[in-house]
Amino acid sequence: MNRSEKPARRRRPLMLPAATRSEHVLVQAAPDQIHMFRFLLEGYDNLALFTVLNRKTGVLKVVFSPHQRAEARAALEAVAEVIPVRIAPWPVVPRSAARPMNGSDAPS
């Protein structure tokens, strides 16, 4: 670059509104591979976190931002290329998506 050229402007990162909820998926890995799953997922620099729901069967709950759904899915698919895992949708409907309670449904 010579002196007459201006340096390229850096693009500002896209600022998204704060997510009001997290997204979840179920992952099942062999119990002796949970440590490797953790190691591989940590390589994606805080893209998602997980908790072990059942250590004997290797069932994990993976949590991530809905803004990064595509990146989280891609990361999980990349992990699945290294260790065998099953990825399934989260079975619980978020309370905000559930049908609102009317007077007859309200708990007593």
mmCIF file of N, CA, C and O in Angstrom:
data_model
loop_
_atom_site.group_PDB
_atom_site.id
_atom_site.type_symbol
_atom_site.label_atom_id
_atom_site.label_comp_id
_atom_site.label_asym_id
_atom_site.label_seq_id
_atom_site.Cartn_x
_atom_site.Cartn_y
_atom_site.Cartn_z
ATOM 1 N N MET A 1 0.853 -1.170 0.000
ATOM 2 C CA MET A 1 0.000 0.000 0.000
ATOM 3 C C MET A 1 0.898 1.231 0.000
ATOM 4 O O MET A 1 1.807 1.339 0.806
ATOM 5 N N ASN A 2 0.645 2.159 -0.913
ATOM 6 C CA ASN A 2 1.436 3.380 -0.912
ATOM 7 C C ASN A 2 0.761 4.441 -0.048
ATOM 8 O O ASN A 2 -0.348 4.267 0.439
ATOM 9 N N ARG A 3 1.417 5.537 0.135
ATOM 10 C CA ARG A 3 0.934 6.572 1.064
ATOM 11 C C ARG A 3 -0.359 7.229 0.606
ATOM 12 O O ARG A 3 -1.092 7.764 1.416
ATOM 13 N N SER A 4 -0.650 7.233 -0.687
ATOM 14 C CA SER A 4 -1.857 7.904 -1.168
ATOM 15 C C SER A 4 -3.122 7.075 -0.937
ATOM 16 O O SER A 4 -4.220 7.596 -0.967
ATOM 17 N N GLU A 5 -2.962 5.778 -0.715
ATOM 18 C CA GLU A 5 -4.124 4.921 -0.479
ATOM 19 C C GLU A 5 -4.525 4.960 0.990
ATOM 20 O O GLU A 5 -3.681 4.960 1.876
ATOM 21 N N LYS A 6 -5.801 4.984 1.225
ATOM 22 C CA LYS A 6 -6.301 4.946 2.591
ATOM 23 C C LYS A 6 -6.398 3.489 3.029
ATOM 24 O O LYS A 6 -6.744 2.619 2.227
ATOM 25 N N PRO A 7 -6.120 3.224 4.293
ATOM 26 C CA PRO A 7 -6.282 1.841 4.757
ATOM 27 C C PRO A 7 -7.765 1.450 4.730
ATOM 28 O O PRO A 7 -8.648 2.293 4.873
ATOM 29 N N ALA A 8 -8.005 0.177 4.540
ATOM 30 C CA ALA A 8 -9.385 -0.321 4.517
ATOM 31 C C ALA A 8 -10.016 -0.109 5.892
ATOM 32 O O ALA A 8 -9.377 -0.310 6.922
ATOM 33 N N ARG A 9 -11.252 0.318 5.891
ATOM 34 C CA ARG A 9 -11.966 0.526 7.150
ATOM 35 C C ARG A 9 -12.413 -0.808 7.712
ATOM 36 O O ARG A 9 -12.882 -1.672 6.976
ATOM 37 N N ARG A 10 -12.273 -0.946 8.987
ATOM 38 C CA ARG A 10 -12.741 -2.169 9.649
ATOM 39 C C ARG A 10 -14.240 -2.089 9.804
ATOM 40 O O ARG A 10 -14.790 -1.050 10.163
ATOM 41 N N ARG A 11 -14.882 -3.184 9.522
ATOM 42 C CA ARG A 11 -16.334 -3.233 9.698
ATOM 43 C C ARG A 11 -16.659 -3.384 11.168
ATOM 44 O O ARG A 11 -16.011 -4.138 11.883
ATOM 45 N N ARG A 12 -17.669 -2.672 11.608
ATOM 46 C CA ARG A 12 -18.117 -2.797 12.987
ATOM 47 C C ARG A 12 -18.896 -4.095 13.130
ATOM 48 O O ARG A 12 -19.646 -4.477 12.237
ATOM 49 N N PRO A 13 -18.739 -4.779 14.258
ATOM 50 C CA PRO A 13 -19.509 -6.003 14.453
ATOM 51 C C PRO A 13 -21.001 -5.700 14.530
ATOM 52 O O PRO A 13 -21.411 -4.635 15.001
ATOM 53 N N LEU A 14 -21.796 -6.614 14.060
ATOM 54 C CA LEU A 14 -23.246 -6.466 14.100
ATOM 55 C C LEU A 14 -23.704 -6.540 15.555
ATOM 56 O O LEU A 14 -23.396 -7.500 16.260
ATOM 57 N N MET A 15 -24.406 -5.529 16.007
ATOM 58 C CA MET A 15 -24.895 -5.501 17.381
ATOM 59 C C MET A 15 -26.340 -5.991 17.402
ATOM 60 O O MET A 15 -27.235 -5.319 16.893
ATOM 61 N N LEU A 16 -26.544 -7.153 17.971
ATOM 62 C CA LEU A 16 -27.877 -7.731 18.065
ATOM 63 C C LEU A 16 -28.462 -7.441 19.442
ATOM 64 O O LEU A 16 -27.718 -7.298 20.416
ATOM 65 N N PRO A 17 -29.775 -7.383 19.536
ATOM 66 C CA PRO A 17 -30.373 -7.193 20.864
ATOM 67 C C PRO A 17 -30.095 -8.418 21.741
ATOM 68 O O PRO A 17 -29.894 -9.522 21.236
ATOM 69 N N ALA A 18 -30.074 -8.204 23.018
ATOM 70 C CA ALA A 18 -29.837 -9.310 23.948
ATOM 71 C C ALA A 18 -30.928 -10.355 23.783
ATOM 72 O O ALA A 18 -32.108 -10.032 23.633
ATOM 73 N N ALA A 19 -30.533 -11.595 23.788
ATOM 74 C CA ALA A 19 -31.501 -12.693 23.673
ATOM 75 C C ALA A 19 -32.328 -12.767 24.954
ATOM 76 O O ALA A 19 -31.812 -12.562 26.053
ATOM 77 N N THR A 20 -33.606 -13.042 24.812
ATOM 78 C CA THR A 20 -34.475 -13.160 25.978
ATOM 79 C C THR A 20 -34.559 -14.592 26.495
ATOM 80 O O THR A 20 -35.126 -14.830 27.555
ATOM 81 N N ARG A 21 -34.037 -15.520 25.726
ATOM 82 C CA ARG A 21 -34.022 -16.926 26.143
ATOM 83 C C ARG A 21 -32.857 -17.619 25.460
ATOM 84 O O ARG A 21 -32.294 -17.105 24.503
ATOM 85 N N SER A 22 -32.511 -18.781 25.946
ATOM 86 C CA SER A 22 -31.463 -19.595 25.344
ATOM 87 C C SER A 22 -32.100 -20.717 24.540
ATOM 88 O O SER A 22 -33.261 -21.052 24.756
ATOM 89 N N GLU A 23 -31.344 -21.277 23.635
ATOM 90 C CA GLU A 23 -31.792 -22.461 22.908
ATOM 91 C C GLU A 23 -31.059 -23.663 23.484
ATOM 92 O O GLU A 23 -29.952 -23.531 24.014
ATOM 93 N N HIS A 24 -31.686 -24.822 23.363
ATOM 94 C CA HIS A 24 -31.141 -26.046 23.935
ATOM 95 C C HIS A 24 -31.250 -27.182 22.933
ATOM 96 O O HIS A 24 -32.193 -27.219 22.141
ATOM 97 N N VAL A 25 -30.321 -28.107 22.995
ATOM 98 C CA VAL A 25 -30.430 -29.379 22.285
ATOM 99 C C VAL A 25 -29.931 -30.464 23.225
ATOM 100 O O VAL A 25 -29.173 -30.201 24.161
ATOM 101 N N LEU A 26 -30.384 -31.667 22.971
ATOM 102 C CA LEU A 26 -29.890 -32.824 23.704
ATOM 103 C C LEU A 26 -28.788 -33.463 22.878
ATOM 104 O O LEU A 26 -28.906 -33.573 21.658
ATOM 105 N N VAL A 27 -27.741 -33.866 23.554
ATOM 106 C CA VAL A 27 -26.648 -34.585 22.906
ATOM 107 C C VAL A 27 -26.393 -35.834 23.726
ATOM 108 O O VAL A 27 -26.427 -35.793 24.955
ATOM 109 N N GLN A 28 -26.171 -36.938 23.038
ATOM 110 C CA GLN A 28 -25.795 -38.158 23.744
ATOM 111 C C GLN A 28 -24.445 -38.613 23.223
ATOM 112 O O GLN A 28 -24.240 -38.737 22.010
ATOM 113 N N ALA A 29 -23.534 -38.794 24.149
ATOM 114 C CA ALA A 29 -22.184 -39.271 23.842
ATOM 115 C C ALA A 29 -21.902 -40.457 24.755
ATOM 116 O O ALA A 29 -22.546 -40.624 25.789
ATOM 117 N N ALA A 30 -20.943 -41.259 24.382
ATOM 118 C CA ALA A 30 -20.529 -42.354 25.265
ATOM 119 C C ALA A 30 -20.023 -41.736 26.565
ATOM 120 O O ALA A 30 -19.320 -40.717 26.537
ATOM 121 N N PRO A 31 -20.392 -42.300 27.711
ATOM 122 C CA PRO A 31 -19.981 -41.716 28.989
ATOM 123 C C PRO A 31 -18.465 -41.493 29.096
ATOM 124 O O PRO A 31 -18.027 -40.506 29.681
ATOM 125 N N ASP A 32 -17.674 -42.369 28.495
ATOM 126 C CA ASP A 32 -16.223 -42.196 28.564
ATOM 127 C C ASP A 32 -15.701 -41.175 27.555
ATOM 128 O O ASP A 32 -14.500 -40.921 27.494
ATOM 129 N N GLN A 33 -16.599 -40.565 26.781
ATOM 130 C CA GLN A 33 -16.215 -39.535 25.816
ATOM 131 C C GLN A 33 -16.695 -38.128 26.204
ATOM 132 O O GLN A 33 -16.479 -37.177 25.458
ATOM 133 N N ILE A 34 -17.337 -37.994 27.365
ATOM 134 C CA ILE A 34 -17.840 -36.684 27.786
ATOM 135 C C ILE A 34 -16.683 -35.701 27.952
ATOM 136 O O ILE A 34 -16.788 -34.536 27.569
ATOM 137 N N HIS A 35 -15.561 -36.171 28.478
ATOM 138 C CA HIS A 35 -14.412 -35.270 28.637
ATOM 139 C C HIS A 35 -13.916 -34.770 27.281
ATOM 140 O O HIS A 35 -13.539 -33.616 27.138
ATOM 141 N N MET A 36 -13.936 -35.626 26.265
ATOM 142 C CA MET A 36 -13.511 -35.213 24.931
ATOM 143 C C MET A 36 -14.523 -34.234 24.328
ATOM 144 O O MET A 36 -14.140 -33.267 23.668
ATOM 145 N N PHE A 37 -15.817 -34.469 24.573
ATOM 146 C CA PHE A 37 -16.843 -33.534 24.112
ATOM 147 C C PHE A 37 -16.594 -32.151 24.712
ATOM 148 O O PHE A 37 -16.638 -31.142 24.022
ATOM 149 N N ARG A 38 -16.316 -32.107 26.009
ATOM 150 C CA ARG A 38 -16.035 -30.835 26.690
ATOM 151 C C ARG A 38 -14.823 -30.157 26.055
ATOM 152 O O ARG A 38 -14.845 -28.960 25.756
ATOM 153 N N PHE A 39 -13.762 -30.907 25.844
ATOM 154 C CA PHE A 39 -12.541 -30.363 25.255
ATOM 155 C C PHE A 39 -12.811 -29.772 23.870
ATOM 156 O O PHE A 39 -12.390 -28.663 23.560
ATOM 157 N N LEU A 40 -13.537 -30.506 23.037
ATOM 158 C CA LEU A 40 -13.823 -30.041 21.678
ATOM 159 C C LEU A 40 -14.748 -28.833 21.685
ATOM 160 O O LEU A 40 -14.542 -27.873 20.935
ATOM 161 N N LEU A 41 -15.782 -28.837 22.531
ATOM 162 C CA LEU A 41 -16.717 -27.722 22.584
ATOM 163 C C LEU A 41 -16.031 -26.453 23.111
ATOM 164 O O LEU A 41 -16.303 -25.354 22.629
ATOM 165 N N GLU A 42 -15.136 -26.603 24.076
ATOM 166 C CA GLU A 42 -14.411 -25.443 24.597
ATOM 167 C C GLU A 42 -13.533 -24.798 23.524
ATOM 168 O O GLU A 42 -13.221 -23.613 23.607
ATOM 169 N N GLY A 43 -13.159 -25.545 22.513
ATOM 170 C CA GLY A 43 -12.365 -25.005 21.418
ATOM 171 C C GLY A 43 -13.128 -23.985 20.582
ATOM 172 O O GLY A 43 -12.527 -23.253 19.802
ATOM 173 N N TYR A 44 -14.437 -23.923 20.754
ATOM 174 C CA TYR A 44 -15.256 -22.950 20.016
ATOM 175 C C TYR A 44 -15.482 -21.676 20.823
ATOM 176 O O TYR A 44 -16.386 -20.900 20.521
ATOM 177 N N ASP A 45 -14.667 -21.444 21.843
ATOM 178 C CA ASP A 45 -14.586 -20.179 22.561
ATOM 179 C C ASP A 45 -15.932 -19.622 23.020
ATOM 180 O O ASP A 45 -16.422 -18.615 22.515
ATOM 181 N N ASN A 46 -16.552 -20.312 23.959
ATOM 182 C CA ASN A 46 -17.787 -19.853 24.604
ATOM 183 C C ASN A 46 -18.989 -19.772 23.664
ATOM 184 O O ASN A 46 -19.903 -18.994 23.894
ATOM 185 N N LEU A 47 -18.986 -20.558 22.618
ATOM 186 C CA LEU A 47 -20.128 -20.588 21.710
ATOM 187 C C LEU A 47 -21.329 -21.241 22.390
ATOM 188 O O LEU A 47 -22.463 -20.822 22.199
ATOM 189 N N ALA A 48 -21.068 -22.263 23.186
ATOM 190 C CA ALA A 48 -22.133 -22.986 23.876
ATOM 191 C C ALA A 48 -21.564 -23.552 25.173
ATOM 192 O O ALA A 48 -20.358 -23.641 25.343
ATOM 193 N N LEU A 49 -22.463 -23.911 26.057
ATOM 194 C CA LEU A 49 -22.059 -24.615 27.269
ATOM 195 C C LEU A 49 -22.973 -25.818 27.430
ATOM 196 O O LEU A 49 -23.993 -25.924 26.765
ATOM 197 N N PHE A 50 -22.562 -26.731 28.277
ATOM 198 C CA PHE A 50 -23.415 -27.898 28.473
ATOM 199 C C PHE A 50 -23.381 -28.345 29.918
ATOM 200 O O PHE A 50 -22.492 -27.985 30.684
ATOM 201 N N THR A 51 -24.388 -29.124 30.257
ATOM 202 C CA THR A 51 -24.450 -29.765 31.557
ATOM 203 C C THR A 51 -24.790 -31.232 31.333
ATOM 204 O O THR A 51 -25.462 -31.583 30.363
ATOM 205 N N VAL A 52 -24.300 -32.064 32.201
ATOM 206 C CA VAL A 52 -24.551 -33.499 32.105
ATOM 207 C C VAL A 52 -25.867 -33.792 32.814
ATOM 208 O O VAL A 52 -26.026 -33.509 33.996
ATOM 209 N N LEU A 53 -26.818 -34.348 32.078
ATOM 210 C CA LEU A 53 -28.106 -34.720 32.666
ATOM 211 C C LEU A 53 -28.073 -36.127 33.240
ATOM 212 O O LEU A 53 -28.725 -36.407 34.240
ATOM 213 N N ASN A 54 -27.337 -37.019 32.577
ATOM 214 C CA ASN A 54 -27.218 -38.397 33.062
ATOM 215 C C ASN A 54 -25.836 -38.910 32.685
ATOM 216 O O ASN A 54 -25.571 -39.186 31.517
ATOM 217 N N ARG A 55 -24.944 -39.023 33.665
ATOM 218 C CA ARG A 55 -23.568 -39.413 33.352
ATOM 219 C C ARG A 55 -23.438 -40.879 32.973
ATOM 220 O O ARG A 55 -22.520 -41.258 32.265
ATOM 221 N N LYS A 56 -24.376 -41.699 33.398
ATOM 222 C CA LYS A 56 -24.296 -43.134 33.062
ATOM 223 C C LYS A 56 -24.662 -43.400 31.608
ATOM 224 O O LYS A 56 -24.136 -44.318 30.991
ATOM 225 N N THR A 57 -25.582 -42.601 31.059
ATOM 226 C CA THR A 57 -25.979 -42.782 29.664
ATOM 227 C C THR A 57 -25.361 -41.742 28.741
ATOM 228 O O THR A 57 -25.521 -41.823 27.527
ATOM 229 N N GLY A 58 -24.678 -40.747 29.306
ATOM 230 C CA GLY A 58 -24.012 -39.728 28.499
ATOM 231 C C GLY A 58 -24.954 -38.713 27.888
ATOM 232 O O GLY A 58 -24.666 -38.146 26.839
ATOM 233 N N VAL A 59 -26.076 -38.428 28.540
ATOM 234 C CA VAL A 59 -27.035 -37.454 28.025
ATOM 235 C C VAL A 59 -26.634 -36.067 28.526
ATOM 236 O O VAL A 59 -26.451 -35.843 29.722
ATOM 237 N N LEU A 60 -26.492 -35.128 27.567
ATOM 238 C CA LEU A 60 -26.042 -33.773 27.856
ATOM 239 C C LEU A 60 -27.065 -32.770 27.359
ATOM 240 O O LEU A 60 -27.728 -32.998 26.350
ATOM 241 N N LYS A 61 -27.175 -31.658 28.046
ATOM 242 C CA LYS A 61 -28.006 -30.533 27.605
ATOM 243 C C LYS A 61 -27.051 -29.432 27.157
ATOM 244 O O LYS A 61 -26.261 -28.925 27.952
ATOM 245 N N VAL A 62 -27.107 -29.077 25.880
ATOM 246 C CA VAL A 62 -26.242 -28.035 25.330
ATOM 247 C C VAL A 62 -27.068 -26.759 25.190
ATOM 248 O O VAL A 62 -28.177 -26.784 24.656
ATOM 249 N N VAL A 63 -26.538 -25.642 25.695
ATOM 250 C CA VAL A 63 -27.235 -24.364 25.725
ATOM 251 C C VAL A 63 -26.428 -23.347 24.912
ATOM 252 O O VAL A 63 -25.208 -23.282 25.037
ATOM 253 N N PHE A 64 -27.137 -22.566 24.086
ATOM 254 C CA PHE A 64 -26.465 -21.555 23.261
ATOM 255 C C PHE A 64 -27.434 -20.427 22.949
ATOM 256 O O PHE A 64 -28.644 -20.554 23.142
ATOM 257 N N SER A 65 -26.912 -19.320 22.450
ATOM 258 C CA SER A 65 -27.728 -18.162 22.099
ATOM 259 C C SER A 65 -28.486 -18.431 20.800
ATOM 260 O O SER A 65 -27.916 -18.980 19.859
ATOM 261 N N PRO A 66 -29.744 -18.014 20.710
ATOM 262 C CA PRO A 66 -30.463 -18.183 19.453
ATOM 263 C C PRO A 66 -29.824 -17.388 18.320
ATOM 264 O O PRO A 66 -29.978 -17.734 17.156
ATOM 265 N N HIS A 67 -29.075 -16.331 18.649
ATOM 266 C CA HIS A 67 -28.377 -15.560 17.622
ATOM 267 C C HIS A 67 -27.270 -16.368 16.962
ATOM 268 O O HIS A 67 -26.830 -16.033 15.870
ATOM 269 N N GLN A 68 -26.786 -17.410 17.651
ATOM 270 C CA GLN A 68 -25.682 -18.205 17.137
ATOM 271 C C GLN A 68 -26.102 -19.649 16.854
ATOM 272 O O GLN A 68 -25.290 -20.568 16.923
ATOM 273 N N ARG A 69 -27.353 -19.819 16.502
ATOM 274 C CA ARG A 69 -27.888 -21.155 16.244
ATOM 275 C C ARG A 69 -27.089 -21.881 15.159
ATOM 276 O O ARG A 69 -26.693 -23.032 15.324
ATOM 277 N N ALA A 70 -26.841 -21.214 14.038
ATOM 278 C CA ALA A 70 -26.128 -21.858 12.927
ATOM 279 C C ALA A 70 -24.701 -22.230 13.330
ATOM 280 O O ALA A 70 -24.231 -23.331 13.011
ATOM 281 N N GLU A 71 -24.025 -21.329 14.033
ATOM 282 C CA GLU A 71 -22.652 -21.610 14.461
ATOM 283 C C GLU A 71 -22.612 -22.763 15.465
ATOM 284 O O GLU A 71 -21.721 -23.606 15.410
ATOM 285 N N ALA A 72 -23.575 -22.793 16.382
ATOM 286 C CA ALA A 72 -23.618 -23.871 17.374
ATOM 287 C C ALA A 72 -23.887 -25.208 16.707
ATOM 288 O O ALA A 72 -23.248 -26.216 17.035
ATOM 289 N N ARG A 73 -24.821 -25.238 15.760
ATOM 290 C CA ARG A 73 -25.095 -26.481 15.032
ATOM 291 C C ARG A 73 -23.867 -26.954 14.263
ATOM 292 O O ARG A 73 -23.541 -28.137 14.261
ATOM 293 N N ALA A 74 -23.183 -26.010 13.613
ATOM 294 C CA ALA A 74 -21.974 -26.367 12.858
ATOM 295 C C ALA A 74 -20.898 -26.918 13.794
ATOM 296 O O ALA A 74 -20.209 -27.889 13.461
ATOM 297 N N ALA A 75 -20.761 -26.310 14.980
ATOM 298 C CA ALA A 75 -19.778 -26.794 15.945
ATOM 299 C C ALA A 75 -20.124 -28.200 16.419
ATOM 300 O O ALA A 75 -19.244 -29.067 16.509
ATOM 301 N N LEU A 76 -21.401 -28.453 16.697
ATOM 302 C CA LEU A 76 -21.813 -29.786 17.142
ATOM 303 C C LEU A 76 -21.602 -30.820 16.037
ATOM 304 O O LEU A 76 -21.191 -31.955 16.307
ATOM 305 N N GLU A 77 -21.864 -30.441 14.807
ATOM 306 C CA GLU A 77 -21.624 -31.361 13.688
ATOM 307 C C GLU A 77 -20.133 -31.639 13.520
ATOM 308 O O GLU A 77 -19.741 -32.758 13.207
ATOM 309 N N ALA A 78 -19.290 -30.628 13.759
ATOM 310 C CA ALA A 78 -17.843 -30.837 13.687
ATOM 311 C C ALA A 78 -17.373 -31.765 14.810
ATOM 312 O O ALA A 78 -16.521 -32.631 14.589
ATOM 313 N N VAL A 79 -17.944 -31.595 16.002
ATOM 314 C CA VAL A 79 -17.612 -32.490 17.113
ATOM 315 C C VAL A 79 -18.025 -33.911 16.762
ATOM 316 O O VAL A 79 -17.303 -34.876 17.034
ATOM 317 N N ALA A 80 -19.179 -34.066 16.102
ATOM 318 C CA ALA A 80 -19.681 -35.396 15.721
ATOM 319 C C ALA A 80 -18.771 -36.087 14.710
ATOM 320 O O ALA A 80 -18.832 -37.308 14.574
ATOM 321 N N GLU A 81 -17.927 -35.332 14.018
ATOM 322 C CA GLU A 81 -16.970 -35.945 13.102
ATOM 323 C C GLU A 81 -15.776 -36.533 13.848
ATOM 324 O O GLU A 81 -15.068 -37.366 13.313
ATOM 325 N N VAL A 82 -15.561 -36.083 15.088
ATOM 326 C CA VAL A 82 -14.424 -36.550 15.876
ATOM 327 C C VAL A 82 -14.838 -37.681 16.821
ATOM 328 O O VAL A 82 -14.141 -38.689 16.932
ATOM 329 N N ILE A 83 -15.954 -37.494 17.509
ATOM 330 C CA ILE A 83 -16.455 -38.539 18.412
ATOM 331 C C ILE A 83 -17.913 -38.816 18.055
ATOM 332 O O ILE A 83 -18.629 -37.919 17.615
ATOM 333 N N PRO A 84 -18.359 -40.041 18.241
ATOM 334 C CA PRO A 84 -19.759 -40.339 17.924
ATOM 335 C C PRO A 84 -20.703 -39.714 18.946
ATOM 336 O O PRO A 84 -20.595 -39.961 20.142
ATOM 337 N N VAL A 85 -21.600 -38.850 18.460
ATOM 338 C CA VAL A 85 -22.628 -38.239 19.302
ATOM 339 C C VAL A 85 -23.943 -38.244 18.544
ATOM 340 O O VAL A 85 -23.964 -38.255 17.316
ATOM 341 N N ARG A 86 -25.022 -38.249 19.297
ATOM 342 C CA ARG A 86 -26.361 -38.072 18.717
ATOM 343 C C ARG A 86 -26.870 -36.713 19.162
ATOM 344 O O ARG A 86 -26.788 -36.368 20.334
ATOM 345 N N ILE A 87 -27.405 -35.960 18.204
ATOM 346 C CA ILE A 87 -27.945 -34.634 18.500
ATOM 347 C C ILE A 87 -29.444 -34.687 18.271
ATOM 348 O O ILE A 87 -29.894 -35.147 17.223
ATOM 349 N N ALA A 88 -30.212 -34.239 19.262
ATOM 350 C CA ALA A 88 -31.674 -34.280 19.155
ATOM 351 C C ALA A 88 -32.237 -32.947 19.636
ATOM 352 O O ALA A 88 -31.621 -32.258 20.458
ATOM 353 N N PRO A 89 -33.411 -32.566 19.133
ATOM 354 C CA PRO A 89 -34.027 -31.322 19.612
ATOM 355 C C PRO A 89 -34.376 -31.421 21.089
ATOM 356 O O PRO A 89 -34.615 -32.501 21.617
ATOM 357 N N TRP A 90 -34.393 -30.273 21.727
ATOM 358 C CA TRP A 90 -34.781 -30.211 23.140
ATOM 359 C C TRP A 90 -36.270 -30.504 23.234
ATOM 360 O O TRP A 90 -37.069 -29.881 22.533
ATOM 361 N N PRO A 91 -36.682 -31.422 24.094
ATOM 362 C CA PRO A 91 -38.083 -31.844 24.119
ATOM 363 C C PRO A 91 -39.031 -30.946 24.905
ATOM 364 O O PRO A 91 -40.235 -31.118 24.827
ATOM 365 N N VAL A 92 -38.517 -29.972 25.627
ATOM 366 C CA VAL A 92 -39.361 -29.160 26.488
ATOM 367 C C VAL A 92 -39.732 -27.869 25.765
ATOM 368 O O VAL A 92 -38.872 -27.173 25.241
ATOM 369 N N VAL A 93 -41.013 -27.525 25.756
ATOM 370 C CA VAL A 93 -41.475 -26.287 25.141
ATOM 371 C C VAL A 93 -41.227 -25.149 26.122
ATOM 372 O O VAL A 93 -41.606 -25.249 27.295
ATOM 373 N N PRO A 94 -40.572 -24.048 25.683
ATOM 374 C CA PRO A 94 -40.355 -22.927 26.602
ATOM 375 C C PRO A 94 -41.682 -22.372 27.103
ATOM 376 O O PRO A 94 -42.677 -22.362 26.387
ATOM 377 N N ARG A 95 -41.684 -21.905 28.320
ATOM 378 C CA ARG A 95 -42.905 -21.378 28.939
ATOM 379 C C ARG A 95 -43.488 -20.244 28.108
ATOM 380 O O ARG A 95 -44.686 -20.119 27.964
ATOM 381 N N SER A 96 -42.634 -19.410 27.510
ATOM 382 C CA SER A 96 -43.124 -18.282 26.718
ATOM 383 C C SER A 96 -43.854 -18.745 25.459
ATOM 384 O O SER A 96 -44.692 -18.029 24.931
ATOM 385 N N ALA A 97 -43.560 -19.956 24.976
ATOM 386 C CA ALA A 97 -44.219 -20.466 23.780
ATOM 387 C C ALA A 97 -45.443 -21.318 24.135
ATOM 388 O O ALA A 97 -46.214 -21.693 23.251
ATOM 389 N N ALA A 98 -45.595 -21.621 25.397
ATOM 390 C CA ALA A 98 -46.728 -22.447 25.809
ATOM 391 C C ALA A 98 -48.010 -21.632 25.740
ATOM 392 O O ALA A 98 -48.026 -20.405 25.773
ATOM 393 N N ARG A 99 -49.139 -22.332 25.679
ATOM 394 C CA ARG A 99 -50.441 -21.690 25.638
ATOM 395 C C ARG A 99 -50.678 -20.940 26.936
ATOM 396 O O ARG A 99 -50.444 -21.456 28.023
ATOM 397 N N PRO A 100 -51.124 -19.685 26.872
ATOM 398 C CA PRO A 100 -51.385 -18.939 28.102
ATOM 399 C C PRO A 100 -52.522 -19.586 28.891
ATOM 400 O O PRO A 100 -53.441 -20.151 28.325
ATOM 401 N N MET A 101 -52.419 -19.488 30.204
ATOM 402 C CA MET A 101 -53.435 -20.073 31.063
ATOM 403 C C MET A 101 -54.636 -19.137 31.150
ATOM 404 O O MET A 101 -54.478 -17.929 31.272
ATOM 405 N N ASN A 102 -55.827 -19.719 31.076
ATOM 406 C CA ASN A 102 -57.017 -18.920 31.352
ATOM 407 C C ASN A 102 -57.478 -19.274 32.770
ATOM 408 O O ASN A 102 -56.827 -20.045 33.455
ATOM 409 N N GLY A 103 -58.565 -18.754 33.186
ATOM 410 C CA GLY A 103 -59.038 -18.977 34.560
ATOM 411 C C GLY A 103 -59.198 -20.425 34.924
ATOM 412 O O GLY A 103 -58.917 -20.841 36.046
ATOM 413 N N SER A 104 -59.660 -21.285 33.982
ATOM 414 C CA SER A 104 -59.887 -22.695 34.312
ATOM 415 C C SER A 104 -58.604 -23.483 34.354
ATOM 416 O O SER A 104 -58.542 -24.540 34.962
ATOM 417 N N ASP A 105 -57.514 -22.988 33.697
ATOM 418 C CA ASP A 105 -56.230 -23.694 33.696
ATOM 419 C C ASP A 105 -55.321 -23.286 34.831
ATOM 420 O O ASP A 105 -54.315 -23.923 35.079
ATOM 421 N N ALA A 106 -55.650 -22.196 35.502
ATOM 422 C CA ALA A 106 -54.768 -21.653 36.531
ATOM 423 C C ALA A 106 -54.644 -22.640 37.687
ATOM 424 O O ALA A 106 -55.613 -23.284 38.060
ATOM 425 N N PRO A 107 -53.410 -22.762 38.226
ATOM 426 C CA PRO A 107 -53.262 -23.656 39.382
ATOM 427 C C PRO A 107 -54.011 -23.107 40.581
ATOM 428 O O PRO A 107 -54.134 -21.908 40.752
ATOM 429 N N SER A 108 -54.506 -24.009 41.395
ATOM 430 C CA SER A 108 -55.260 -23.564 42.571
ATOM 431 C C SER A 108 -54.410 -23.564 43.809
ATOM 432 O O SER A 108 -53.374 -24.050 43.893
#
